Short mmCIF file of C-alpha atoms in Angstrom, two decimals:
data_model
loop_
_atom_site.label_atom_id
_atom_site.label_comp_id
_atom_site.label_asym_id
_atom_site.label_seq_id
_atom_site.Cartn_x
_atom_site.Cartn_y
_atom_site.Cartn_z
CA UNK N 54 174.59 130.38 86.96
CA UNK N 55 171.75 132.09 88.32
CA UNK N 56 170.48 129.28 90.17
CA UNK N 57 173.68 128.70 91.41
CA UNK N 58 173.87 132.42 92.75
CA UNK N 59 170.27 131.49 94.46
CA UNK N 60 171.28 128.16 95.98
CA UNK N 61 174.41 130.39 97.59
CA UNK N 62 172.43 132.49 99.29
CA UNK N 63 169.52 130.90 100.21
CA UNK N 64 170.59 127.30 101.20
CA UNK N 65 167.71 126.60 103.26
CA UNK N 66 165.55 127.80 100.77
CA UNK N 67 167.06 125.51 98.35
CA UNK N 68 166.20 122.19 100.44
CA UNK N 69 163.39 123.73 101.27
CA UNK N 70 162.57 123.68 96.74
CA UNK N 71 164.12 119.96 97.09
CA UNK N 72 161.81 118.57 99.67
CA UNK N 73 158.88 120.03 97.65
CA UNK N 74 159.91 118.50 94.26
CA UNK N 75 160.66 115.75 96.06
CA UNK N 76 156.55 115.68 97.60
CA UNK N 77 155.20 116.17 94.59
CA UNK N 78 157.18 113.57 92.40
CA UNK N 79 154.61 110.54 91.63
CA UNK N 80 154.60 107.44 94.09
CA UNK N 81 155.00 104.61 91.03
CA UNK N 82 158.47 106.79 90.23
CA UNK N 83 159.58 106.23 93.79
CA UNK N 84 158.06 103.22 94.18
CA UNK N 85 160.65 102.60 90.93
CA UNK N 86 163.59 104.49 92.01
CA UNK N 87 163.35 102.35 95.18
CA UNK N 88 163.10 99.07 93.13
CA UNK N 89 165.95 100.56 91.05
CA UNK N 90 168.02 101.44 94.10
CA UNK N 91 167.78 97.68 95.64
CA UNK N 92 168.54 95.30 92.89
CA UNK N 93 171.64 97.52 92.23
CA UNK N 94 173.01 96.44 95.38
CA UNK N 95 171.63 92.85 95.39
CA UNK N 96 174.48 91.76 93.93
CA UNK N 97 177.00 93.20 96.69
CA UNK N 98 174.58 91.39 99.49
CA UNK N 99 174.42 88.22 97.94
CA UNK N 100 178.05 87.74 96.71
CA UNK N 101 179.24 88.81 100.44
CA UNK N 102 176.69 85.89 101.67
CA UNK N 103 178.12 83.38 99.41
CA UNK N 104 181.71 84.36 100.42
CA UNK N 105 180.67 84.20 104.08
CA UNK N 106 179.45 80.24 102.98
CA UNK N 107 182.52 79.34 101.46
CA UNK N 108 184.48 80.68 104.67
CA UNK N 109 182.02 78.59 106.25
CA UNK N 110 182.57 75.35 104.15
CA UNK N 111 186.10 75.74 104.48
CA UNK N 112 186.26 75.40 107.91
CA UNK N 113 184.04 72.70 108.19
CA UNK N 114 186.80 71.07 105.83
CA UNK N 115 188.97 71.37 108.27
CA UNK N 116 186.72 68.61 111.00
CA UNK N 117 188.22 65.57 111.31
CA UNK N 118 186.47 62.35 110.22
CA UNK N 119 185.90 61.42 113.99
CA UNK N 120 184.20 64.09 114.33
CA UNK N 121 181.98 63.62 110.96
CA UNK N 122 181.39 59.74 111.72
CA UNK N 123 179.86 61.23 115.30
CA UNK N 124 178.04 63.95 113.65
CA UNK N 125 176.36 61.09 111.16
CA UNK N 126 175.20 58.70 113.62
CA UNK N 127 173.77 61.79 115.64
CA UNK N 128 171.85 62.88 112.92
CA UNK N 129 170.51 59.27 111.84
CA UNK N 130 168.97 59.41 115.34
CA UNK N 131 167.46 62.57 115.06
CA UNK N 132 165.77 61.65 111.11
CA UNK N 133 164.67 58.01 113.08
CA UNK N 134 162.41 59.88 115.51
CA UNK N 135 161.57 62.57 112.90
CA UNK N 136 160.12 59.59 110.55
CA UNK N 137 158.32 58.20 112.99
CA UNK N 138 156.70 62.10 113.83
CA UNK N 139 156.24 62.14 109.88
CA UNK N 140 153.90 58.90 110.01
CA UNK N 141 151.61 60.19 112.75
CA UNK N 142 151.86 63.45 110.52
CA UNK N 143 150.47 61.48 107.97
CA UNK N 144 147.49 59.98 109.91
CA UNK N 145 146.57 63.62 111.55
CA UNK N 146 146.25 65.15 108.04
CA UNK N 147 144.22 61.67 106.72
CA UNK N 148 141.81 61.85 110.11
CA UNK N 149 141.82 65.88 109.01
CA UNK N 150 140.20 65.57 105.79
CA UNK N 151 137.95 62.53 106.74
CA UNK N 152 136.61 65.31 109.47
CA UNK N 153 136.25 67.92 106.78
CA UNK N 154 134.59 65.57 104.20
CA UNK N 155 132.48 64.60 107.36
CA UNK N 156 131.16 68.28 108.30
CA UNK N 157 131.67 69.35 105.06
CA UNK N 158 134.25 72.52 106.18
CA UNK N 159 136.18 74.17 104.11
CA UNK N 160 139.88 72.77 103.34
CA UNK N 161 142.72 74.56 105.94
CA UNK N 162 144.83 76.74 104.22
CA UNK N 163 148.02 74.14 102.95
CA UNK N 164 151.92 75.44 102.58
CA UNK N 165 154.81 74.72 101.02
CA UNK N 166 158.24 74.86 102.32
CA UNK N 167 160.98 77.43 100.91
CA UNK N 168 164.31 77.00 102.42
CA UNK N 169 166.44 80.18 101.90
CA UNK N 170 169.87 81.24 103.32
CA UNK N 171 169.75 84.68 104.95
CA UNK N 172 172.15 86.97 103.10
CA UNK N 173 171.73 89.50 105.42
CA UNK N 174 170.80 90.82 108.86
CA UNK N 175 170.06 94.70 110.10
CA UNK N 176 168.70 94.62 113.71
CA UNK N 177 168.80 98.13 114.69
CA UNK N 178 166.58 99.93 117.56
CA UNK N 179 163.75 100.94 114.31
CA UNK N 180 163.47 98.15 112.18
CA UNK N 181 164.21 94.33 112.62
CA UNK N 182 164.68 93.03 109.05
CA UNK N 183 166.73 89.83 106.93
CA UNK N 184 167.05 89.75 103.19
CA UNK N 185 167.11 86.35 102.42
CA UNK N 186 168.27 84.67 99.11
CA UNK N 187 165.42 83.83 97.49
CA UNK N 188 162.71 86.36 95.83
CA UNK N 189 160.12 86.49 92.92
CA UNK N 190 162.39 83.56 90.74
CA UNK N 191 161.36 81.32 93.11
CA UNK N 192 157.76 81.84 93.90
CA UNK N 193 158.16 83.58 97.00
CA UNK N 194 154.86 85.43 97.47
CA UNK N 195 154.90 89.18 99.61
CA UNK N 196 153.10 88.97 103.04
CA UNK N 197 154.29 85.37 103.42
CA UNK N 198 154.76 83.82 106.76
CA UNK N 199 158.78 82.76 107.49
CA UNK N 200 159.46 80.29 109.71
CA UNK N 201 162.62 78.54 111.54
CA UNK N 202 163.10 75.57 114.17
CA UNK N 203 162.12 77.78 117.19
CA UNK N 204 159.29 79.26 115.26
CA UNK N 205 157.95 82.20 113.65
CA UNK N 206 160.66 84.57 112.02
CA UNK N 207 158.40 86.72 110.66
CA UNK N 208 155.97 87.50 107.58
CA UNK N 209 157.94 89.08 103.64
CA UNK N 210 158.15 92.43 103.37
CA UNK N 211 158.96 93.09 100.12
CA UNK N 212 159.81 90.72 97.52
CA UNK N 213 162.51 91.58 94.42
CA UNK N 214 163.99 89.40 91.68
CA UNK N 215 166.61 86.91 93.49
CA UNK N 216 166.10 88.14 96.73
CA UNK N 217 163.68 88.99 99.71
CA UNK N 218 163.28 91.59 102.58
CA UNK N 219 161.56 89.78 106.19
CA UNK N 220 160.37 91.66 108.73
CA UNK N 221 160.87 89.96 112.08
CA UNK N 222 158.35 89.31 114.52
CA UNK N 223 160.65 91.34 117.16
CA UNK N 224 160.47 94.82 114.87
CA UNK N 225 158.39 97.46 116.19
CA UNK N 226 156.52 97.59 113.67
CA UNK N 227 155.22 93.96 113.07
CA UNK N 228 151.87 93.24 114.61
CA UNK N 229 150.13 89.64 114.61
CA UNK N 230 147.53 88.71 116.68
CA UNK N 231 148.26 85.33 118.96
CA UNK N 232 146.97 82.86 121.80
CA UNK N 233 148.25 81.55 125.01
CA UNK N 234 149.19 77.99 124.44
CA UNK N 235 145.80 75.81 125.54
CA UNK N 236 143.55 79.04 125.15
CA UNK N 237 141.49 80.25 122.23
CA UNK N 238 141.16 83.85 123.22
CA UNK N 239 143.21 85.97 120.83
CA UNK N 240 146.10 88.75 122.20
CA UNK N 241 147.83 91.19 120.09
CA UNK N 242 151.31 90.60 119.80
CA UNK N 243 153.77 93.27 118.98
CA UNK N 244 157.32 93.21 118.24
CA UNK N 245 159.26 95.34 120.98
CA UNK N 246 162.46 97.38 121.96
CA UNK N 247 164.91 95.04 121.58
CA UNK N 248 167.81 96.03 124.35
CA UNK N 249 171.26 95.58 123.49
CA UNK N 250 173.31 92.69 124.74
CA UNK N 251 169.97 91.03 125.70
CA UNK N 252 166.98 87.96 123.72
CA UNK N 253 164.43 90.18 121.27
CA UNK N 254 161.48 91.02 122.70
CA UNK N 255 158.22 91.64 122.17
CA UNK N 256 154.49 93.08 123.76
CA UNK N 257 151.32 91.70 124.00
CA UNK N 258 148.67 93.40 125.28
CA UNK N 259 144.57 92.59 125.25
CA UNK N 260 145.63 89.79 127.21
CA UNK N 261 142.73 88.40 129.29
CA UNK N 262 143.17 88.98 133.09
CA UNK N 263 142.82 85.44 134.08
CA UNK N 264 146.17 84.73 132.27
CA UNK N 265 149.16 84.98 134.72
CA UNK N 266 152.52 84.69 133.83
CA UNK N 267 155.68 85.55 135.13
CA UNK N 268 159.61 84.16 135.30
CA UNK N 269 159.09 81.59 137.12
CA UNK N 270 156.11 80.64 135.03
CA UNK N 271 155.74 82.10 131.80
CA UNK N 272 153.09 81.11 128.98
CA UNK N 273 154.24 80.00 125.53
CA UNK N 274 152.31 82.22 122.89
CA UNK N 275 151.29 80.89 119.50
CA UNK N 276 150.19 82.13 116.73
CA UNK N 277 146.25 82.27 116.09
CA UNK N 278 145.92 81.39 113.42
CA UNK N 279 143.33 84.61 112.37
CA UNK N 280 143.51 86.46 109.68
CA UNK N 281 144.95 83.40 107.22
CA UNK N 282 148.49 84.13 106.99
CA UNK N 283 150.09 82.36 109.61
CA UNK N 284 149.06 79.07 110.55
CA UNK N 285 147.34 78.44 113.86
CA UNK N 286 149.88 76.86 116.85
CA UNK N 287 153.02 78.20 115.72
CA UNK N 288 155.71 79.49 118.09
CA UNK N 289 156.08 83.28 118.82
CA UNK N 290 157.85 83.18 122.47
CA UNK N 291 157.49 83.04 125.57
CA UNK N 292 155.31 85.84 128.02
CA UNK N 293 157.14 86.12 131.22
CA UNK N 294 155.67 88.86 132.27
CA UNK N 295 151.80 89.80 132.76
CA UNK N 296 150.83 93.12 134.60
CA UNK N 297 147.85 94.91 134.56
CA UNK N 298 146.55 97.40 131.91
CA UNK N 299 146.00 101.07 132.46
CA UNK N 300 142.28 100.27 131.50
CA UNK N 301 142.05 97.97 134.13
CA UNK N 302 140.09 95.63 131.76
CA UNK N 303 142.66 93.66 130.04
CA UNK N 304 147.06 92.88 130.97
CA UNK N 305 150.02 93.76 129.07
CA UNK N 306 152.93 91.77 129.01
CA UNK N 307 156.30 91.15 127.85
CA UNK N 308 157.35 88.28 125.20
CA UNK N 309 160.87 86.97 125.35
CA UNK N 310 161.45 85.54 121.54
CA UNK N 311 164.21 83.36 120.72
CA UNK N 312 167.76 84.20 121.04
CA UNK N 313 168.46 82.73 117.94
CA UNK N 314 166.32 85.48 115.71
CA UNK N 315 169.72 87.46 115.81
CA UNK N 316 172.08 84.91 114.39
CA UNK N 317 169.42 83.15 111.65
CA UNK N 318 171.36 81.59 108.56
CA UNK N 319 168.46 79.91 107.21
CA UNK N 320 164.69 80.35 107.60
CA UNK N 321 161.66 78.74 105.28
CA UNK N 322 159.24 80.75 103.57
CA UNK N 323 155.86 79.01 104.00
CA UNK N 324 154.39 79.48 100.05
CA UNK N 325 150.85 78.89 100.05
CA UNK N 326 149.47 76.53 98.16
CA UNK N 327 146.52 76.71 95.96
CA UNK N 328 143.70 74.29 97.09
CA UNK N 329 142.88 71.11 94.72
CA UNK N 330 139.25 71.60 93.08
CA UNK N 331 136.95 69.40 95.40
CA UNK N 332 135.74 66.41 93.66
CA UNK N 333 132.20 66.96 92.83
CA UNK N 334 129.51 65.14 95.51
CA UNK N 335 126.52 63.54 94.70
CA UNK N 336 123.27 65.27 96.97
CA UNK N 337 122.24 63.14 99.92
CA UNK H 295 181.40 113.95 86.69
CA UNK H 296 184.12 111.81 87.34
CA UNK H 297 184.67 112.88 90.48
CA UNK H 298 181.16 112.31 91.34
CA UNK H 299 181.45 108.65 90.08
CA UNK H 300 184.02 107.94 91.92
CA UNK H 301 182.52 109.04 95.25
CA UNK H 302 179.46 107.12 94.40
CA UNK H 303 181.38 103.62 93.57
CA UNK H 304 183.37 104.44 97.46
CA UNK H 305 179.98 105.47 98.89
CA UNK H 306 178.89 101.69 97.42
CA UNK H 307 182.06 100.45 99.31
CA UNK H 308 180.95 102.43 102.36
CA UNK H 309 177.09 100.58 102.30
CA UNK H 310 178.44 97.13 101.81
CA UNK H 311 181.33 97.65 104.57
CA UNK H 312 178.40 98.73 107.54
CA UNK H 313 175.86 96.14 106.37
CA UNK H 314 178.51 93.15 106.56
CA UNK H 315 179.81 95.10 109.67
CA UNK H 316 175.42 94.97 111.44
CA UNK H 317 175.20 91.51 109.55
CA UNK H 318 177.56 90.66 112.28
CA UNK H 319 176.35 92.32 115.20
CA UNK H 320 172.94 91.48 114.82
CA UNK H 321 173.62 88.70 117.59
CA UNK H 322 174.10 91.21 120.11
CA UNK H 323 171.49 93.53 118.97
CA UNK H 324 173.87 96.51 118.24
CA UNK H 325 173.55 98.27 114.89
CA UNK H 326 176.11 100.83 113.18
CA UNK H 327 174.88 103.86 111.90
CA UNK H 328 177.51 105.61 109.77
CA UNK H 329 175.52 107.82 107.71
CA UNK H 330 178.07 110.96 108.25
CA UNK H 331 180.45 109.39 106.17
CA UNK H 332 178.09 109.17 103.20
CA UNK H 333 178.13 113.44 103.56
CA UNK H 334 181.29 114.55 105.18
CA UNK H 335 183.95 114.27 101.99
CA UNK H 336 181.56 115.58 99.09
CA UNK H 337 180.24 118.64 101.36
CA UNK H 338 183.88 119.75 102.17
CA UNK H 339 185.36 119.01 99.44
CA UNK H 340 183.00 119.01 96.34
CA UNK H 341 180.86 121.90 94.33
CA UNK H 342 177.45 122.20 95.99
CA UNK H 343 175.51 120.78 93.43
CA UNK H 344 177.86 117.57 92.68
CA UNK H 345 178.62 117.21 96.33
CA UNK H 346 174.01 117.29 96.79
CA UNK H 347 174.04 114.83 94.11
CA UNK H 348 176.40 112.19 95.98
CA UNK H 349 175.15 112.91 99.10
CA UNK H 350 171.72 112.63 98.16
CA UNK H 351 172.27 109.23 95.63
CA UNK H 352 174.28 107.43 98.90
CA UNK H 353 170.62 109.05 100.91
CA UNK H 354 168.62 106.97 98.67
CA UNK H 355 170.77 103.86 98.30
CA UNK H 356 169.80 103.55 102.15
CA UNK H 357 166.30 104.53 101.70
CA UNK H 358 166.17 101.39 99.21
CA UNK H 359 166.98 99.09 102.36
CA UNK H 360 165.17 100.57 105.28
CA UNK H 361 161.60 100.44 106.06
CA UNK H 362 161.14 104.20 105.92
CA UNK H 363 159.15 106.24 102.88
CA UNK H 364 161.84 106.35 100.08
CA UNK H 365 163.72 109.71 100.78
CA UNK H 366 163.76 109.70 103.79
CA UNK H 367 167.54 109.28 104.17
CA UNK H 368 167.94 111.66 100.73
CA UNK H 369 166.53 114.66 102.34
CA UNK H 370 168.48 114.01 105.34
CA UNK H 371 171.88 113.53 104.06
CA UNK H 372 171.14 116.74 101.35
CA UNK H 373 170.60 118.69 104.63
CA UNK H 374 173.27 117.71 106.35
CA UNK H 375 175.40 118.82 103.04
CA UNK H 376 174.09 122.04 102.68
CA UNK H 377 174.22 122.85 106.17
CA UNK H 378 177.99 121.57 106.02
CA UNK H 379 178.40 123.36 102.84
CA UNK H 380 177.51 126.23 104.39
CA UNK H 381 180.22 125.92 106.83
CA UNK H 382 182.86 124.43 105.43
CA UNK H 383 185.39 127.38 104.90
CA UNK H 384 185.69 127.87 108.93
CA UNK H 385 186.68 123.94 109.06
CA UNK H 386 190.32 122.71 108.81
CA UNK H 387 189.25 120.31 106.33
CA UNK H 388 192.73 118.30 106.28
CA UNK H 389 193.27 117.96 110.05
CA UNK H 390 192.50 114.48 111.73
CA UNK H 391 191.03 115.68 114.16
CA UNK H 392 188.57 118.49 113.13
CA UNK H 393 187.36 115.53 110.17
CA UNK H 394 186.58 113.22 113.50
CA UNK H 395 185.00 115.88 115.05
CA UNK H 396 182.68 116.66 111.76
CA UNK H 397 181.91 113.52 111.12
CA UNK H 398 180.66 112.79 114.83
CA UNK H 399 178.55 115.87 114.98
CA UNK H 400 177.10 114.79 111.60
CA UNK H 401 176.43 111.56 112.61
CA UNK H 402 174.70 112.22 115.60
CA UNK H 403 172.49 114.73 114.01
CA UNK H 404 171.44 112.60 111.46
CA UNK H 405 170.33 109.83 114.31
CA UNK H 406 168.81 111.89 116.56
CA UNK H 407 167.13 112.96 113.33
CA UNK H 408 166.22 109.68 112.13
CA UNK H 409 165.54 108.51 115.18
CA UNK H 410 162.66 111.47 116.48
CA UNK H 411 161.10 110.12 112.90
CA UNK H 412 160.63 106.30 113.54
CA UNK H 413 159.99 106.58 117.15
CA UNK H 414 156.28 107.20 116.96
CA UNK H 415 155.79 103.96 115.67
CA UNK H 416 157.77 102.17 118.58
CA UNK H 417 155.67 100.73 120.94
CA UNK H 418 157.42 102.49 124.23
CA UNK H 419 158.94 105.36 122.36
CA UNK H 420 160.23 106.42 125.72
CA UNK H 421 161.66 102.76 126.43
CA UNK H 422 163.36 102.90 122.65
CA UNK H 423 166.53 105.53 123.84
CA UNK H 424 167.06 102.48 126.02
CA UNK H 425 168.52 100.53 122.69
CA UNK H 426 168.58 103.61 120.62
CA UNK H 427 171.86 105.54 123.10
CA UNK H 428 174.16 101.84 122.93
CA UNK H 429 173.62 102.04 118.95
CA UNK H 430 174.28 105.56 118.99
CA UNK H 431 177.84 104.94 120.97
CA UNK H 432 178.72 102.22 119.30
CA UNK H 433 178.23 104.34 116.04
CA UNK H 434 180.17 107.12 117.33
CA UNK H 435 182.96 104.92 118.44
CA UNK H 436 182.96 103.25 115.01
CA UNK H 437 183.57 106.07 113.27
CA UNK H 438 185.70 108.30 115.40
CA UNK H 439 188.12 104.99 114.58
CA UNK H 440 187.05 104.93 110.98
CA UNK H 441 186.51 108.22 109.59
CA UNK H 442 190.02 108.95 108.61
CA UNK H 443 190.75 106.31 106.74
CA UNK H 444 187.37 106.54 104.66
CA UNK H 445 188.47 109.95 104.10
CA UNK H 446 191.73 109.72 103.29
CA UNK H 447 190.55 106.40 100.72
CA UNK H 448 187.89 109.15 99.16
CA UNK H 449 190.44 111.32 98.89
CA UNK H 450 193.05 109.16 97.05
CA UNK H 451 190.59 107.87 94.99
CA UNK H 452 189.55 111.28 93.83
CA UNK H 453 193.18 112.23 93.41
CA UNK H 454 194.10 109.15 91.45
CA UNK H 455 191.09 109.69 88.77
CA UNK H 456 192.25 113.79 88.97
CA UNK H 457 195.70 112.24 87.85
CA UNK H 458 194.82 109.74 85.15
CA UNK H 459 192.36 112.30 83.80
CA UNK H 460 195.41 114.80 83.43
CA UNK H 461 197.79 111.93 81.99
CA UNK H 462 195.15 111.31 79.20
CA UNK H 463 194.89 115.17 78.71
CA UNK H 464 198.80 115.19 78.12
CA UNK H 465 198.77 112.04 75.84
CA UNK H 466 195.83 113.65 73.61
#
């Protein structure tokens, strides 16, 4: 009773006693609490994913078989010219470790592929994040690079049980450092204000000032490759815009990502792989 | 307490309603931010400390899915309810209309709130009200059309457990 008396009176005084027990609780509680707090509404994201699937499966019932039969020979195209890119994939990674047997470098960093559904999107003007349906069960490892067809979605955030949180590459708080297609010279990328009704974007800036782009010819950016989480060559977008820095010694830019960041349904966790032990070589 | 569990299974409800809701707008890069309706019922209608408790849990269950150091949302949301709290007996708390108008004030003071703490880490903080003002609108719009019903659902909820609490009194 007395405290109620004292929260009565003094109500700012009482959040003001909140906020301090709140300061001083430990991290590994919060860190717990927050843990706590997400896998009890896991199951509310992922069941409202599946349902969205089965809505999805349903109406694909509803195609005719014309329109199946058409969709089949289309895609037998596509997987002829994708086995033919998966031969000469073949050879690269063959002529790849001749060269590193050859110099004697050290193995690049190998992936494996994690396709996961996206159970959920929240793009809002902070944060740019996906929970996807796949998590610790499944090997999926935190700081992870996640990829789709047009390229880099972004890197895990945080990984729990069934499920796991991606940041995308057009939050503003996701930072990766890339190069202009055909260049080596690395430019930090950084994911942007995203306007409303418009593609993501992004910034770079320490861009070197013989790089010009602009609309009407803008520079695909890659990833670098530095740092050994995302692998070198992989799409980030597209600069369309190059102006010069306020220090005069390097230009900022603009990065238009791909539209398609804001309607993903599936993306693939890249899992790293740990390397084989090298076979043992006698001295020369 | 079993008013407070109720509240917390509709502020569940509430969550799962606005994330399929920006789940679906994410193509158009608008987001929904409805966090007055987590506060509104349990500070006008609740004790103080059960209606800090709901308000503060339904904080938290968004802390647990936004990038932001965990309560974050809880110490916003048990501000907003004390501060409501506080006012509450010069509000018509059953009238349409001065619940819209609540809930919008609430709401925006919670964004502009939220929003003054992640802008520093925006690249153009001055460029992010550019995204940050069609969000805000399209959240105020959402729940000037919304808040009643939520309300009213709270409401009936609370009255229906109020009921079947009394109708096991009378049978015992």
């Amino acid at each position: 009773m007395p405290f109620k008396r004292f929260s009565q009176a003094n109500p700012l005084l009482t959040l003001g006693l909140i906020v301090a027990v709140w300061l001083l609780l430990p991290t590994a509680l919060k860190t717990l609490a927050r843990a706590s707090f997400f896998e009890l509404t896991a199951p509310v994201s992922l069941a409202a994913s599946r349902v969205r699937d089965l809505q999805d499966f349903w109406s694909l019932r509803a195609r005719s078989r014309t329109e199946l039969i058409e969709a089949g020979r289309d895609l037998a195209r596509v997987n002829a010219s994708f086995e033919l890119a998966v031969q000469q994939n073949g050879e690269l990674r063959a002529e790849v470790a001749r060269l590193e047997e050859l110099l004697r470098l050290p193995p690049l960093r190998d992936h494996r592929l994690e396709h996961a559904r996206v159970a959920r999107r929240d793009f809002s003007g902070w944060w740019q994040r996906i929970v996807i349906r796949k998590g610790r069960d499944h090997g999926i490892p935190a700081g992870a690079p996640v990829v789709f067809s047009g390229g880099v979605v972004g890197r895990v955030a945080e990984v729990h049980a069934t499920t796991a949180v991606v940041e995308l590459i057009s939050s503003p708080t996701m930072r990766l450092a890339g190069v202009v297609e055909g260049d080596t010279r690395p430019i930090s990328f950084q994911g942007g204000v995203n306007p409303t009704l418009a593609p993501p974007r992004g910034v770079v800036e320490l861009m070197p000032l013989d790089i010009i782009a602009n609309p009407a010819a803008p520079k695909r950016l890659v990833t670098a490759g530095f740092g050994g989480v995302f692998p070198p060559g992989l799409t980030l977008g597209t600069i369309v815009r190059a102006d010069l820095a306020s220090d005069g010694l390097f230009k900022s830019g603009e990065v238009e990502l791909d539209p398609r960041l804001g309607t993903l349904t599936e993306v693939s966790v890249l899992v790293p792989v740990a390397p084989a032990a090298a076979p043992v070589r006698p001295a020369p | 307490m079993r008013r407070v569990i109720i509240l917390l299974l509709t502020q569940v409800l509430l969550w799962a309603l606005l994330a399929e809701l920006n789940h679906g707008l994410s193509g158009w890069q608008v987001h929904v931010f409805g966090g007055a309706l987590f506060v509104v019922y349990p500070a006008l209608h609740l004790g103080r400390g059960e209606g800090l408790l709901v308000a503060g849990w339904a904080g938290l269950l968004c802390d647990a899915h936004a990038p932001v150091a965990f309560g974050t949302h809880g110490l916003l949301f048990a501000a907003a309810h004390l501060l409501l709290f506080r006012a509450r007996e010069r509000v018509p708390r059953q009238d349409p209309v001065s619940q819209i108008l609540v809930v919008l004030f609430t709401n925006l003071a919670l964004f502009l709130g939220l929003s003054l703490l992640r802008l520093p880490v925006a690249p153009a903080p001055g460029g992010a009200w550019g995204r940050l003002l069609p969000d805000l609108l399209a959240s105020q719009v959402t729940l000037a059309l919304v808040a009643v019903w939520f309300l009213a659902l709270q409401d009936r909820l609370v009255r229906l457990g109020d009921a079947w609490a009394e109708l096991r009194g009378h049978r015992g």
